[in-house]
Amino acid sequence: STITQYEYYSPLTPESVRMRDRGAPLIATMPPSALADLAWAFASAGRKASELCASMVAKAVATPILEFTPTSLSRLVWSFVTSWTLEPFTDIQPFLTTAAKHVATYPDGALEPAELSRLSWALGAAGTQSAAAFAHIVSETTRRLDAFPPTLLSDTLFGLSLSVADAGVAAAAADRD
């Protein structure tokens, strides 16, 4: 049967409990966009679901990174870091490192302000070491500053401030410009 988001996340019905119990096998069959939507819903709702989150990370690691659109990748990275801060559930750094390497290869203009903001905050908050990814975020943010609403700009700058401990970020950003 098809599972609606309400049924999947609702703690109130016996059917939702049965669906959550079947969650890990369903996650293994999800396309990247659905995986990102599911992770986003859990993280946005502040749900602590360590078993399902670990299944989502395993699926993300097993999925070739090129299958993720910029939106699904940024949502997934943000969701994993947000959920992990609620309840550490597995080692998310291998996926974040792979994602950061991929972010650094996006062509100029490929990431929208919301995606740059999510990636900056999440990679910075997780302590992901990737001077190239942060340099790309700095370059894109600087180039498209007028496109950022204040909230997204604030979140982006906050994420970048968390990455400044990596001395290579400033040098890599200067090399890109």
XYZ file of N, CA, C and O in Angstrom, residues 17-91:
300
model
N 2.208 2.968 13.403
C 3.239 2.211 14.114
C 3.718 1.046 13.252
O 4.917 0.805 13.115
N 2.782 0.331 12.626
C 3.155 -0.778 11.736
C 3.981 -0.256 10.555
O 4.933 -0.898 10.128
N 3.624 0.907 10.021
C 4.366 1.466 8.884
C 5.782 1.855 9.289
O 6.721 1.639 8.543
N 5.920 2.435 10.477
C 7.270 2.786 10.940
C 8.121 1.532 11.106
O 9.304 1.521 10.790
N 7.513 0.457 11.585
C 8.253 -0.792 11.750
C 8.732 -1.344 10.408
O 9.736 -2.036 10.342
N 7.987 -1.060 9.360
C 8.378 -1.507 8.020
C 9.238 -0.472 7.312
O 9.599 -0.646 6.150
N 9.596 0.605 7.982
C 10.273 1.733 7.360
C 11.615 1.430 6.734
O 11.895 1.851 5.616
N 12.490 0.715 7.444
C 13.835 0.482 6.932
C 13.830 -0.214 5.575
O 14.534 0.221 4.664
N 13.033 -1.279 5.376
C 13.015 -1.886 4.040
C 12.474 -0.946 2.962
O 12.933 -0.975 1.828
N 11.511 -0.100 3.310
C 10.973 0.852 2.335
C 12.025 1.887 1.953
O 12.117 2.283 0.794
N 12.808 2.311 2.907
C 13.847 3.309 2.647
C 14.844 2.791 1.620
O 15.295 3.536 0.750
N 15.153 1.521 1.689
C 16.137 0.932 0.775
C 15.708 1.027 -0.682
O 16.549 0.979 -1.578
N 14.424 1.203 -0.946
C 13.927 1.254 -2.326
C 13.623 2.670 -2.808
O 13.212 2.850 -3.943
N 13.823 3.650 -1.969
C 13.445 5.030 -2.316
C 14.414 5.674 -3.300
O 15.619 5.497 -3.178
N 13.870 6.463 -4.227
C 14.756 7.271 -5.070
C 15.327 8.428 -4.233
O 14.777 8.759 -3.172
N 16.413 9.046 -4.687
C 17.049 10.111 -3.900
C 16.111 11.245 -3.480
O 16.182 11.706 -2.344
N 15.225 11.676 -4.344
C 14.337 12.788 -3.983
C 13.379 12.399 -2.861
O 13.114 13.191 -1.956
N 12.859 11.167 -2.901
C 11.965 10.706 -1.832
C 12.722 10.533 -0.519
O 12.197 10.850 0.549
N 13.947 10.040 -0.607
C 14.780 9.911 0.586
C 15.006 11.280 1.223
O 14.872 11.444 2.444
N 15.317 12.274 0.397
C 15.523 13.632 0.910
C 14.243 14.176 1.538
O 14.285 14.815 2.595
N 13.090 13.927 0.903
C 11.808 14.392 1.452
C 11.517 13.740 2.800
O 11.061 14.401 3.735
N 11.772 12.439 2.903
C 11.522 11.728 4.154
C 12.441 12.235 5.268
O 11.991 12.527 6.378
N 13.719 12.364 4.963
C 14.672 12.863 5.957
C 14.301 14.286 6.375
O 14.365 14.634 7.560
N 13.925 15.102 5.400
C 13.526 16.493 5.669
C 12.317 16.525 6.603
O 12.280 17.314 7.553
N 11.341 15.680 6.357
C 10.137 15.654 7.190
C 10.472 15.260 8.626
O 9.986 15.891 9.570
N 11.297 14.237 8.796
C 11.693 13.829 10.144
C 12.433 14.957 10.854
O 12.143 15.282 11.998
N 13.425 15.541 10.185
C 14.235 16.586 10.815
C 13.401 17.827 11.117
O 13.530 18.422 12.185
N 12.546 18.224 10.184
C 11.717 19.418 10.376
C 10.737 19.252 11.524
O 10.409 20.211 12.211
N 10.277 18.011 11.711
C 9.335 17.739 12.795
C 10.040 17.502 14.126
O 9.391 17.345 15.154
N 11.379 17.462 14.096
C 12.129 17.219 15.319
C 11.990 15.802 15.834
O 12.101 15.546 17.030
N 11.758 14.865 14.920
C 11.572 13.469 15.312
C 12.896 12.803 15.627
O 13.866 12.954 14.896
N 12.915 12.040 16.696
C 14.075 11.210 17.030
C 13.739 9.801 16.562
O 12.884 9.148 17.144
N 14.382 9.378 15.511
C 14.100 8.066 14.948
C 15.413 7.453 14.497
O 15.688 7.334 13.321
N 16.231 7.087 15.452
C 17.596 6.683 15.141
C 17.687 5.495 14.183
O 18.519 5.485 13.292
N 16.818 4.503 14.334
C 16.883 3.348 13.436
C 16.558 3.752 12.004
O 17.246 3.367 11.057
N 15.517 4.545 11.830
C 15.161 4.982 10.485
C 16.211 5.932 9.925
O 16.545 5.868 8.742
N 16.744 6.819 10.767
C 17.774 7.737 10.298
C 19.020 6.979 9.856
O 19.619 7.297 8.826
N 19.408 5.959 10.610
C 20.561 5.151 10.218
C 20.292 4.456 8.883
O 21.180 4.360 8.036
N 19.058 4.017 8.661
C 18.691 3.408 7.381
C 18.770 4.426 6.250
O 19.189 4.111 5.138
N 18.361 5.665 6.542
C 18.430 6.722 5.529
C 19.883 7.038 5.163
O 20.210 7.228 3.994
N 20.751 7.095 6.163
C 22.168 7.360 5.894
C 22.753 6.220 5.070
O 23.469 6.458 4.089
N 22.424 4.984 5.420
C 22.936 3.834 4.665
C 22.476 3.903 3.209
O 23.262 3.648 2.289
N 21.233 4.267 2.987
C 20.711 4.393 1.620
C 21.434 5.524 0.889
O 21.813 5.385 -0.275
N 21.645 6.644 1.569
C 22.326 7.782 0.940
C 23.751 7.418 0.543
O 24.211 7.767 -0.550
N 24.444 6.707 1.414
C 25.824 6.298 1.131
C 25.861 5.332 -0.051
O 26.763 5.385 -0.882
N 24.847 4.476 -0.157
C 24.811 3.480 -1.235
C 24.367 4.073 -2.578
O 24.550 3.454 -3.611
N 23.804 5.263 -2.553
C 23.317 5.905 -3.781
C 24.441 6.723 -4.412
O 25.059 7.528 -3.726
N 24.703 6.528 -5.695
C 25.735 7.360 -6.338
C 25.409 8.850 -6.184
O 24.272 9.265 -6.413
N 26.387 9.613 -5.768
C 26.175 11.027 -5.442
C 25.617 11.817 -6.624
O 24.867 12.768 -6.449
N 25.923 11.407 -7.836
C 25.434 12.119 -9.015
C 23.928 11.981 -9.210
O 23.333 12.736 -9.971
N 23.309 11.046 -8.527
C 21.858 10.871 -8.627
C 21.092 11.915 -7.809
O 19.884 12.061 -7.972
N 21.777 12.628 -6.936
C 21.122 13.650 -6.119
C 21.123 14.988 -6.857
O 22.170 15.431 -7.328
N 19.965 15.607 -6.941
C 19.903 16.970 -7.467
C 20.481 17.904 -6.405
O 20.580 17.513 -5.226
N 20.851 19.133 -6.764
C 21.323 20.059 -5.734
C 20.313 20.241 -4.592
O 20.693 20.285 -3.424
N 19.034 20.285 -4.932
C 18.018 20.456 -3.895
C 17.952 19.232 -2.988
O 17.951 19.361 -1.759
N 17.889 18.037 -3.567
C 17.782 16.845 -2.710
C 19.051 16.640 -1.887
O 18.974 16.258 -0.725
N 20.210 16.936 -2.460
C 21.451 16.789 -1.694
C 21.492 17.776 -0.530
O 21.809 17.410 0.599
N 21.136 19.041 -0.788
C 21.189 20.031 0.291
C 20.167 19.708 1.380
O 20.455 19.856 2.566
N 18.994 19.254 0.994
C 17.976 18.889 1.989
C 18.416 17.688 2.811
O 18.197 17.631 4.020
N 19.034 16.714 2.147
C 19.482 15.515 2.850
C 20.609 15.834 3.827
O 20.585 15.392 4.982
N 21.578 16.612 3.390
C 22.692 17.004 4.271
C 22.145 17.760 5.477
O 22.478 17.460 6.624
N 21.281 18.742 5.237
C 20.685 19.522 6.335
C 19.912 18.598 7.281
O 20.037 18.699 8.507
N 19.133 17.696 6.713
C 18.298 16.803 7.524
C 19.130 15.875 8.391
O 18.829 15.676 9.566
N 20.181 15.307 7.813
C 21.027 14.405 8.600
C 21.683 15.143 9.759
O 21.713 14.649 10.882
N 22.199 16.319 9.509
C 22.868 17.072 10.578
C 21.852 17.497 11.630
O 22.102 17.374 12.835
N 20.696 17.963 11.208
C 19.659 18.378 12.156
C 19.200 17.200 13.005
O 19.108 17.308 14.230
N 18.920 16.072 12.388
C 18.482 14.882 13.140
C 19.578 14.376 14.059
O 19.314 13.955 15.186
N 20.812 14.404 13.577
C 21.935 13.915 14.370
C 22.128 14.757 15.623
O 22.475 14.237 16.676
N 21.879 16.067 15.528
C 22.027 16.920 16.709
C 20.948 16.613 17.744
O 21.155 16.823 18.931
N 19.798 16.109 17.300
C 18.749 15.713 18.240
C 19.122 14.426 18.961
O 18.860 14.257 20.137
N 19.712 13.494 18.221
C 20.045 12.187 18.772
C 21.090 11.541 17.858
O 20.757 11.074 16.772
N 22.372 11.556 18.279
C 23.389 10.926 17.423
C 23.022 9.469 17.134
O 22.726 8.710 18.046
N 22.968 9.122 15.858
C 22.474 7.805 15.486
C 23.436 6.976 14.661
O 23.308 5.772 14.600
N 24.358 7.563 14.003
C 25.334 6.819 13.212
C 26.396 7.819 12.769
O 26.235 9.024 12.957
N 27.444 7.330 12.191
C 28.492 8.217 11.713
C 28.066 8.831 10.383
O 28.020 8.130 9.365
